[in-house]
Amino acid sequence: MNQMTNRVASTLRPNDHPYLNGAWTPNYEEYDADDMEVIGTIPEDIDGIYVRNTENPVHHPIGRYHPFDGDGMLHMMRFSGGKAQYKNRFVRTKGFEAEAEAGEALWAGFTEPPKKSKRPGCGIGSHMRDSSSTDVLVRNGKILSTFWQCGDGYLLDAESLDTLGIEEWVPVDGLSAHPKLDHKTGELMFFNYGDKAPYMHYGVVGPDNELKHYIPIELPGTRLPHDMAISDNYSVLNDFPMFPIPEALENGYFIPQFVPEMKTRFAVLPRYGSPEDVMWFEAEPTYVLHWTNCWEEGDELILEGYHQKNPFPAPLDNMPDRYKVLVANIDLHSLRPHLHRYRFNLKTGETIEQRVCQEDNVEFGNINPEYYGREHRYVYSAHGEKGWFLFNGLVKHDLKEGTAQKVMFGAGRFGSEAPFIPRKGAVDEDDGYLVSFVTDLMLDRSECVVFDAKDLEQGPVCRIVLPHRICSGTHATWAQASEL
C-alpha cells in the first residue's frame, strides 16, 4: 500500500526564495506506505521508529520568509522484522488550523516586525506562530514536537501520527525546543525564554507527567538560547553574547547581534536546584546551537557541543541581495562549528575549554543513546553544504583517536540529522546503525537510508524509496519499540 491519505490546500505562490525551492521545496501530501522499493536489505536487528521534522509553509508568507517559519510536518519510518512502513503528517497546531480556516497566513515570520502579524502569537515580540517545526522526541509512548521560539509543545500519536493536542504541563511562558529526557529516571528537563524579565525559566517534569519544579533563571536581558544539557545530577543552561539589539526590539524589530567583548556564560544547577543554587561559569565568546553530551567526572562537569568560530558571519555572496543577510547565519561553512568541550570545576569555579576534533562545518550531532550522561568515544554529525543550510554527508568522530570518517550522500543528495540505533545485542559503542532521510534532486525523489555505524564508507546497507519527495528538515529522533 502506497496511499496518499490527504493533500493540504496551499496558497504559496511561485517565487525565487532559496529556501522554497530545490531541496527545500515544500510538499503537502500526507502518505501511508508499506510497499516501497528497497535497495539493499533492511536490517532485521532494529525495531522502532525514526521520526524527522520538516518545515512546510502552507500559505504565502507575510513579508520575508525564513526557513524556520514553515509549518511543522513529521515523517516517520517504522522498522520491524526487516520491514519498513512510512507515513507523514502535518502537526495540527492552533496556528495551522486558524490559517487553514482563514485561507491565508495570519502571522509574520521572526524576521518581520510584530505589527505585520494579524493575530497575537508567541516568541520574542509575541508575534510569531508556533509551528512546532523544530525538535522531536518520544516520551511515554507519544511524540513531543516543539518550537525553537517557545511554543505549546504538541503531542502526536506514535503509531498514526495524529495530533493529540497540547502537552498539559507546559507553563504559560511556553516550552523551548530541546527539552532533555533522562531515560533512567523518566524525568524531562526543559527551559523557556522571552523578552521580559527574568528572561528564562527552567523546569522538571516527573515520570508521572506532572510539573515538579519550575524556577526563574535571571539573565541580563533578552537572549537566544537554543539547547540545554543534563548530566545525572545537574542541568546546564547558557547565556551567549548573541541576542537581539535591545533598542530595535523595543521598537518591534528583531535584529540579532553578536557582542565579542562579552563572555559566554553557563548556568549549572542541581536538577531540583533553586535560583540561589545556580553556579555561573564563564568561557570565551561564541555561540553553540546544539550539545551532544554532558557528564560528571570527579569535581568536574564536562559539556560537549558545537563551538562556532564565526557566530555572526557576513552576508553570502551567492545569494540574491534581498536574501544575503537573511540566510547567512544558518550556513555551516559561514558559522564554522566544530566539536568542543567545556570542563566546569564545581569546587573552584574554573572553566577549561578545548577543541576535541579538527573537522569543521559539522553540527546536528548524535551519540549512542546508551552513553548519555557518561564519557563517549563516538559522535555522528551532519556535514554542511557550502553556502546553504543543507547537509551533504555524515561524519563519524572518533574522539579517542582524534580522527573523523566522512561519507558524502552524493551529488544533489541532501540528508539530515542521523540518530544512532543500537543493534540488538550490541557489544561495542559503535555497534549499530545511523538512519536519515535523503532528498535526491537528480532523481526527484526521497529515500530513507540506513548506514552501518562501524563502517560508513561502505555506503548505505539499505535505501528505501519514499512515495514522494520530501522537503529538507532539521531534527530527528529514534525510539526503540520498547519505548512505544
PDB file of C-alpha atoms in Angstrom, residues 137-338:
ATOM      1  CA  LEU A 137      11.410  13.334  20.977  1.00  0.00           C
ATOM      2  CA  VAL A 138       9.464  10.289  22.151  1.00  0.00           C
ATOM      3  CA  ARG A 139       8.271  10.075  25.748  1.00  0.00           C
ATOM      4  CA  ASN A 140       5.633   7.938  27.461  1.00  0.00           C
ATOM      5  CA  GLY A 141       4.808   6.343  24.126  1.00  0.00           C
ATOM      6  CA  LYS A 142       3.975   9.654  22.430  1.00  0.00           C
ATOM      7  CA  ILE A 143       5.861  12.036  20.167  1.00  0.00           C
ATOM      8  CA  LEU A 144       6.531  15.523  21.572  1.00  0.00           C
ATOM      9  CA  SER A 145       7.030  18.192  18.894  1.00  0.00           C
ATOM     10  CA  THR A 146       8.461  21.582  19.911  1.00  0.00           C
ATOM     11  CA  PHE A 147       9.250  25.048  18.543  1.00  0.00           C
ATOM     12  CA  TRP A 148      12.510  26.954  18.960  1.00  0.00           C
ATOM     13  CA  GLN A 149      10.879  30.260  19.941  1.00  0.00           C
ATOM     14  CA  CYS A 150       8.974  28.694  22.850  1.00  0.00           C
ATOM     15  CA  GLY A 151       5.579  27.268  21.952  1.00  0.00           C
ATOM     16  CA  ASP A 152       2.974  24.994  23.443  1.00  0.00           C
ATOM     17  CA  GLY A 153       4.538  21.577  22.853  1.00  0.00           C
ATOM     18  CA  TYR A 154       2.332  19.283  20.751  1.00  0.00           C
ATOM     19  CA  LEU A 155       1.738  15.573  21.280  1.00  0.00           C
ATOM     20  CA  LEU A 156       1.320  13.157  18.377  1.00  0.00           C
ATOM     21  CA  ASP A 157       0.348   9.506  18.368  1.00  0.00           C
ATOM     22  CA  ALA A 158       3.455   7.378  17.753  1.00  0.00           C
ATOM     23  CA  GLU A 159       1.531   4.981  15.516  1.00  0.00           C
ATOM     24  CA  SER A 160      -0.878   7.122  13.500  1.00  0.00           C
ATOM     25  CA  LEU A 161       0.962  10.491  13.730  1.00  0.00           C
ATOM     26  CA  ASP A 162      -2.370  12.119  14.567  1.00  0.00           C
ATOM     27  CA  THR A 163      -2.006  15.355  16.536  1.00  0.00           C
ATOM     28  CA  LEU A 164      -3.378  14.702  20.034  1.00  0.00           C
ATOM     29  CA  GLY A 165      -3.194  18.249  21.379  1.00  0.00           C
ATOM     30  CA  ILE A 166      -1.008  20.355  23.651  1.00  0.00           C
ATOM     31  CA  GLU A 167       1.099  18.843  26.420  1.00  0.00           C
ATOM     32  CA  GLU A 168      -0.810  19.679  29.625  1.00  0.00           C
ATOM     33  CA  TRP A 169       2.103  20.620  31.888  1.00  0.00           C
ATOM     34  CA  VAL A 170       3.632  23.310  29.617  1.00  0.00           C
ATOM     35  CA  PRO A 171       3.779  26.657  31.527  1.00  0.00           C
ATOM     36  CA  VAL A 172       2.203  29.855  30.257  1.00  0.00           C
ATOM     37  CA  ASP A 173       5.712  31.026  29.281  1.00  0.00           C
ATOM     38  CA  GLY A 174       5.936  28.134  26.832  1.00  0.00           C
ATOM     39  CA  LEU A 175       8.400  25.364  26.081  1.00  0.00           C
ATOM     40  CA  SER A 176      11.550  25.784  24.027  1.00  0.00           C
ATOM     41  CA  ALA A 177      12.892  23.178  21.652  1.00  0.00           C
ATOM     42  CA  HIS A 178      15.343  20.597  23.019  1.00  0.00           C
ATOM     43  CA  PRO A 179      13.938  19.510  26.355  1.00  0.00           C
ATOM     44  CA  LYS A 180      16.071  16.663  27.706  1.00  0.00           C
ATOM     45  CA  LEU A 181      14.756  13.251  28.711  1.00  0.00           C
ATOM     46  CA  ASP A 182      16.565  11.186  31.337  1.00  0.00           C
ATOM     47  CA  HIS A 183      15.786   7.633  30.226  1.00  0.00           C
ATOM     48  CA  LYS A 184      16.956   6.228  33.559  1.00  0.00           C
ATOM     49  CA  THR A 185      14.502   8.220  35.687  1.00  0.00           C
ATOM     50  CA  GLY A 186      11.818   9.223  33.189  1.00  0.00           C
ATOM     51  CA  GLU A 187      12.236  12.901  34.136  1.00  0.00           C
ATOM     52  CA  LEU A 188      12.114  15.607  31.473  1.00  0.00           C
ATOM     53  CA  MET A 189      14.139  18.821  31.914  1.00  0.00           C
ATOM     54  CA  PHE A 190      13.187  21.906  29.899  1.00  0.00           C
ATOM     55  CA  PHE A 191      13.619  25.674  29.616  1.00  0.00           C
ATOM     56  CA  ASN A 192      11.944  28.649  28.005  1.00  0.00           C
ATOM     57  CA  TYR A 193      12.969  32.229  27.269  1.00  0.00           C
ATOM     58  CA  GLY A 194      11.413  35.546  26.301  1.00  0.00           C
ATOM     59  CA  ASP A 195      11.743  39.319  26.120  1.00  0.00           C
ATOM     60  CA  LYS A 196      10.661  40.106  29.685  1.00  0.00           C
ATOM     61  CA  ALA A 197      12.498  39.596  32.991  1.00  0.00           C
ATOM     62  CA  PRO A 198      13.704  37.174  34.267  1.00  0.00           C
ATOM     63  CA  TYR A 199      14.121  36.211  30.540  1.00  0.00           C
ATOM     64  CA  MET A 200      14.455  32.454  31.209  1.00  0.00           C
ATOM     65  CA  HIS A 201      12.827  29.692  33.250  1.00  0.00           C
ATOM     66  CA  TYR A 202      13.850  26.096  33.936  1.00  0.00           C
ATOM     67  CA  GLY A 203      11.664  23.169  34.931  1.00  0.00           C
ATOM     68  CA  VAL A 204      11.462  19.434  35.612  1.00  0.00           C
ATOM     69  CA  VAL A 205       8.566  17.145  34.681  1.00  0.00           C
ATOM     70  CA  GLY A 206       8.290  13.882  36.589  1.00  0.00           C
ATOM     71  CA  PRO A 207       7.792  10.417  35.058  1.00  0.00           C
ATOM     72  CA  ASP A 208       4.107  10.781  36.029  1.00  0.00           C
ATOM     73  CA  ASN A 209       3.924  13.752  33.594  1.00  0.00           C
ATOM     74  CA  GLU A 210       3.394  16.289  36.389  1.00  0.00           C
ATOM     75  CA  LEU A 211       5.347  19.543  36.583  1.00  0.00           C
ATOM     76  CA  LYS A 212       7.536  19.018  39.665  1.00  0.00           C
ATOM     77  CA  HIS A 213       9.860  22.024  39.563  1.00  0.00           C
ATOM     78  CA  TYR A 214       9.813  25.435  37.855  1.00  0.00           C
ATOM     79  CA  ILE A 215      12.136  28.339  38.670  1.00  0.00           C
ATOM     80  CA  PRO A 216      13.352  31.609  37.104  1.00  0.00           C
ATOM     81  CA  ILE A 217      16.885  31.881  35.712  1.00  0.00           C
ATOM     82  CA  GLU A 218      17.751  35.567  35.793  1.00  0.00           C
ATOM     83  CA  LEU A 219      19.577  36.912  32.731  1.00  0.00           C
ATOM     84  CA  PRO A 220      20.797  40.458  31.960  1.00  0.00           C
ATOM     85  CA  GLY A 221      18.330  40.778  29.080  1.00  0.00           C
ATOM     86  CA  THR A 222      16.697  39.027  26.133  1.00  0.00           C
ATOM     87  CA  ARG A 223      18.782  36.116  24.900  1.00  0.00           C
ATOM     88  CA  LEU A 224      18.583  33.478  22.154  1.00  0.00           C
ATOM     89  CA  PRO A 225      19.413  30.108  23.767  1.00  0.00           C
ATOM     90  CA  HIS A 226      18.576  27.070  21.687  1.00  0.00           C
ATOM     91  CA  ASP A 227      19.625  23.962  23.607  1.00  0.00           C
ATOM     92  CA  MET A 228      20.381  22.731  27.114  1.00  0.00           C
ATOM     93  CA  ALA A 229      22.194  19.745  28.600  1.00  0.00           C
ATOM     94  CA  ILE A 230      21.810  17.377  31.541  1.00  0.00           C
ATOM     95  CA  SER A 231      24.026  15.012  33.479  1.00  0.00           C
ATOM     96  CA  ASP A 232      22.935  12.568  36.182  1.00  0.00           C
ATOM     97  CA  ASN A 233      22.686  15.320  38.782  1.00  0.00           C
ATOM     98  CA  TYR A 234      22.945  18.678  37.014  1.00  0.00           C
ATOM     99  CA  SER A 235      21.327  20.783  34.305  1.00  0.00           C
ATOM    100  CA  VAL A 236      23.217  23.303  32.167  1.00  0.00           C
ATOM    101  CA  LEU A 237      21.680  26.425  30.600  1.00  0.00           C
ATOM    102  CA  ASN A 238      23.506  29.118  28.665  1.00  0.00           C
ATOM    103  CA  ASP A 239      23.834  32.864  28.185  1.00  0.00           C
ATOM    104  CA  PHE A 240      25.658  33.568  24.913  1.00  0.00           C
ATOM    105  CA  PRO A 241      26.675  37.048  23.694  1.00  0.00           C
ATOM    106  CA  MET A 242      24.256  36.672  20.771  1.00  0.00           C
ATOM    107  CA  PHE A 243      20.934  38.431  21.284  1.00  0.00           C
ATOM    108  CA  PRO A 244      18.537  40.944  19.718  1.00  0.00           C
ATOM    109  CA  ILE A 245      19.589  44.591  19.776  1.00  0.00           C
ATOM    110  CA  PRO A 246      17.547  45.877  22.762  1.00  0.00           C
ATOM    111  CA  GLU A 247      16.674  49.249  21.207  1.00  0.00           C
ATOM    112  CA  ALA A 248      15.479  47.599  17.987  1.00  0.00           C
ATOM    113  CA  LEU A 249      13.423  45.037  19.916  1.00  0.00           C
ATOM    114  CA  GLU A 250      11.719  47.824  21.859  1.00  0.00           C
ATOM    115  CA  ASN A 251      10.612  49.290  18.523  1.00  0.00           C
ATOM    116  CA  GLY A 252       9.302  45.981  17.247  1.00  0.00           C
ATOM    117  CA  TYR A 253      12.250  44.825  15.146  1.00  0.00           C
ATOM    118  CA  PHE A 254      14.128  41.555  15.677  1.00  0.00           C
ATOM    119  CA  ILE A 255      17.752  42.354  14.755  1.00  0.00           C
ATOM    120  CA  PRO A 256      20.322  39.956  16.266  1.00  0.00           C
ATOM    121  CA  GLN A 257      23.845  40.991  17.182  1.00  0.00           C
ATOM    122  CA  PHE A 258      26.982  39.249  18.422  1.00  0.00           C
ATOM    123  CA  VAL A 259      28.989  41.108  21.080  1.00  0.00           C
ATOM    124  CA  PRO A 260      32.507  39.574  21.135  1.00  0.00           C
ATOM    125  CA  GLU A 261      33.523  41.751  24.097  1.00  0.00           C
ATOM    126  CA  MET A 262      31.128  39.768  26.300  1.00  0.00           C
ATOM    127  CA  LYS A 263      31.899  36.367  27.762  1.00  0.00           C
ATOM    128  CA  THR A 264      29.885  33.222  27.192  1.00  0.00           C
ATOM    129  CA  ARG A 265      28.190  32.196  30.440  1.00  0.00           C
ATOM    130  CA  PHE A 266      26.851  28.847  31.625  1.00  0.00           C
ATOM    131  CA  ALA A 267      24.336  28.306  34.412  1.00  0.00           C
ATOM    132  CA  VAL A 268      24.957  24.992  36.204  1.00  0.00           C
ATOM    133  CA  LEU A 269      22.441  23.916  38.831  1.00  0.00           C
ATOM    134  CA  PRO A 270      21.328  20.725  40.557  1.00  0.00           C
ATOM    135  CA  ARG A 271      18.369  19.099  38.818  1.00  0.00           C
ATOM    136  CA  TYR A 272      15.965  20.330  41.501  1.00  0.00           C
ATOM    137  CA  GLY A 273      18.047  23.338  42.482  1.00  0.00           C
ATOM    138  CA  SER A 274      16.739  26.774  43.470  1.00  0.00           C
ATOM    139  CA  PRO A 275      17.787  30.101  41.860  1.00  0.00           C
ATOM    140  CA  GLU A 276      20.274  30.513  44.710  1.00  0.00           C
ATOM    141  CA  ASP A 277      21.964  27.228  43.725  1.00  0.00           C
ATOM    142  CA  VAL A 278      22.891  28.397  40.211  1.00  0.00           C
ATOM    143  CA  MET A 279      26.654  28.394  39.594  1.00  0.00           C
ATOM    144  CA  TRP A 280      27.794  30.653  36.748  1.00  0.00           C
ATOM    145  CA  PHE A 281      30.841  29.729  34.664  1.00  0.00           C
ATOM    146  CA  GLU A 282      32.480  31.962  32.046  1.00  0.00           C
ATOM    147  CA  ALA A 283      34.132  30.983  28.755  1.00  0.00           C
ATOM    148  CA  GLU A 284      35.325  32.635  25.571  1.00  0.00           C
ATOM    149  CA  PRO A 285      32.642  34.355  23.448  1.00  0.00           C
ATOM    150  CA  THR A 286      30.911  32.099  20.927  1.00  0.00           C
ATOM    151  CA  TYR A 287      27.529  30.577  20.163  1.00  0.00           C
ATOM    152  CA  VAL A 288      26.622  26.893  20.436  1.00  0.00           C
ATOM    153  CA  LEU A 289      23.478  25.712  18.736  1.00  0.00           C
ATOM    154  CA  HIS A 290      23.481  22.097  19.951  1.00  0.00           C
ATOM    155  CA  TRP A 291      25.081  19.962  22.662  1.00  0.00           C
ATOM    156  CA  THR A 292      25.986  16.295  22.222  1.00  0.00           C
ATOM    157  CA  ASN A 293      26.521  15.112  25.804  1.00  0.00           C
ATOM    158  CA  CYS A 294      27.226  16.106  29.406  1.00  0.00           C
ATOM    159  CA  TRP A 295      28.650  14.038  32.268  1.00  0.00           C
ATOM    160  CA  GLU A 296      30.293  14.229  35.687  1.00  0.00           C
ATOM    161  CA  GLU A 297      33.902  13.326  36.388  1.00  0.00           C
ATOM    162  CA  GLY A 298      35.163  13.897  39.938  1.00  0.00           C
ATOM    163  CA  ASP A 299      34.716  17.580  40.782  1.00  0.00           C
ATOM    164  CA  GLU A 300      34.157  18.465  37.128  1.00  0.00           C
ATOM    165  CA  LEU A 301      31.137  18.669  34.879  1.00  0.00           C
ATOM    166  CA  ILE A 302      32.030  18.122  31.220  1.00  0.00           C
ATOM    167  CA  LEU A 303      29.896  19.596  28.452  1.00  0.00           C
ATOM    168  CA  GLU A 304      30.361  18.867  24.737  1.00  0.00           C
ATOM    169  CA  GLY A 305      28.857  20.653  21.758  1.00  0.00           C
ATOM    170  CA  TYR A 306      29.477  22.553  18.527  1.00  0.00           C
ATOM    171  CA  HIS A 307      31.526  25.723  19.098  1.00  0.00           C
ATOM    172  CA  GLN A 308      31.067  28.320  16.347  1.00  0.00           C
ATOM    173  CA  LYS A 309      34.198  30.085  15.129  1.00  0.00           C
ATOM    174  CA  ASN A 310      32.156  32.784  13.412  1.00  0.00           C
ATOM    175  CA  PRO A 311      28.784  33.234  15.154  1.00  0.00           C
ATOM    176  CA  PHE A 312      27.830  36.314  13.151  1.00  0.00           C
ATOM    177  CA  PRO A 313      29.003  35.755   9.548  1.00  0.00           C
ATOM    178  CA  ALA A 314      28.964  38.237   6.696  1.00  0.00           C
ATOM    179  CA  PRO A 315      26.194  38.050   4.057  1.00  0.00           C
ATOM    180  CA  LEU A 316      26.535  35.301   1.455  1.00  0.00           C
ATOM    181  CA  ASP A 317      27.714  36.478  -1.957  1.00  0.00           C
ATOM    182  CA  ASN A 318      25.996  33.606  -3.787  1.00  0.00           C
ATOM    183  CA  MET A 319      22.533  34.754  -2.682  1.00  0.00           C
ATOM    184  CA  PRO A 320      20.358  37.470  -4.269  1.00  0.00           C
ATOM    185  CA  ASP A 321      20.733  40.784  -2.424  1.00  0.00           C
ATOM    186  CA  ARG A 322      17.364  40.511  -0.693  1.00  0.00           C
ATOM    187  CA  TYR A 323      18.316  37.159   0.817  1.00  0.00           C
ATOM    188  CA  LYS A 324      22.014  37.675   1.637  1.00  0.00           C
ATOM    189  CA  VAL A 325      21.646  38.668   5.278  1.00  0.00           C
ATOM    190  CA  LEU A 326      18.593  36.506   5.878  1.00  0.00           C
ATOM    191  CA  VAL A 327      20.279  33.122   5.392  1.00  0.00           C
ATOM    192  CA  ALA A 328      23.970  33.744   6.151  1.00  0.00           C
ATOM    193  CA  ASN A 329      23.565  32.812   9.813  1.00  0.00           C
ATOM    194  CA  ILE A 330      22.434  29.241   9.032  1.00  0.00           C
ATOM    195  CA  ASP A 331      25.200  28.216   6.610  1.00  0.00           C
ATOM    196  CA  LEU A 332      27.581  25.867   8.446  1.00  0.00           C
ATOM    197  CA  HIS A 333      30.528  26.918   6.292  1.00  0.00           C
ATOM    198  CA  SER A 334      29.959  30.502   7.445  1.00  0.00           C
ATOM    199  CA  LEU A 335      29.465  29.587  11.119  1.00  0.00           C
ATOM    200  CA  ARG A 336      32.350  27.048  11.060  1.00  0.00           C
ATOM    201  CA  PRO A 337      31.248  24.895  14.025  1.00  0.00           C
ATOM    202  CA  HIS A 338      33.418  22.117  15.442  1.00  0.00           C
TER     203      HIS A 338
END
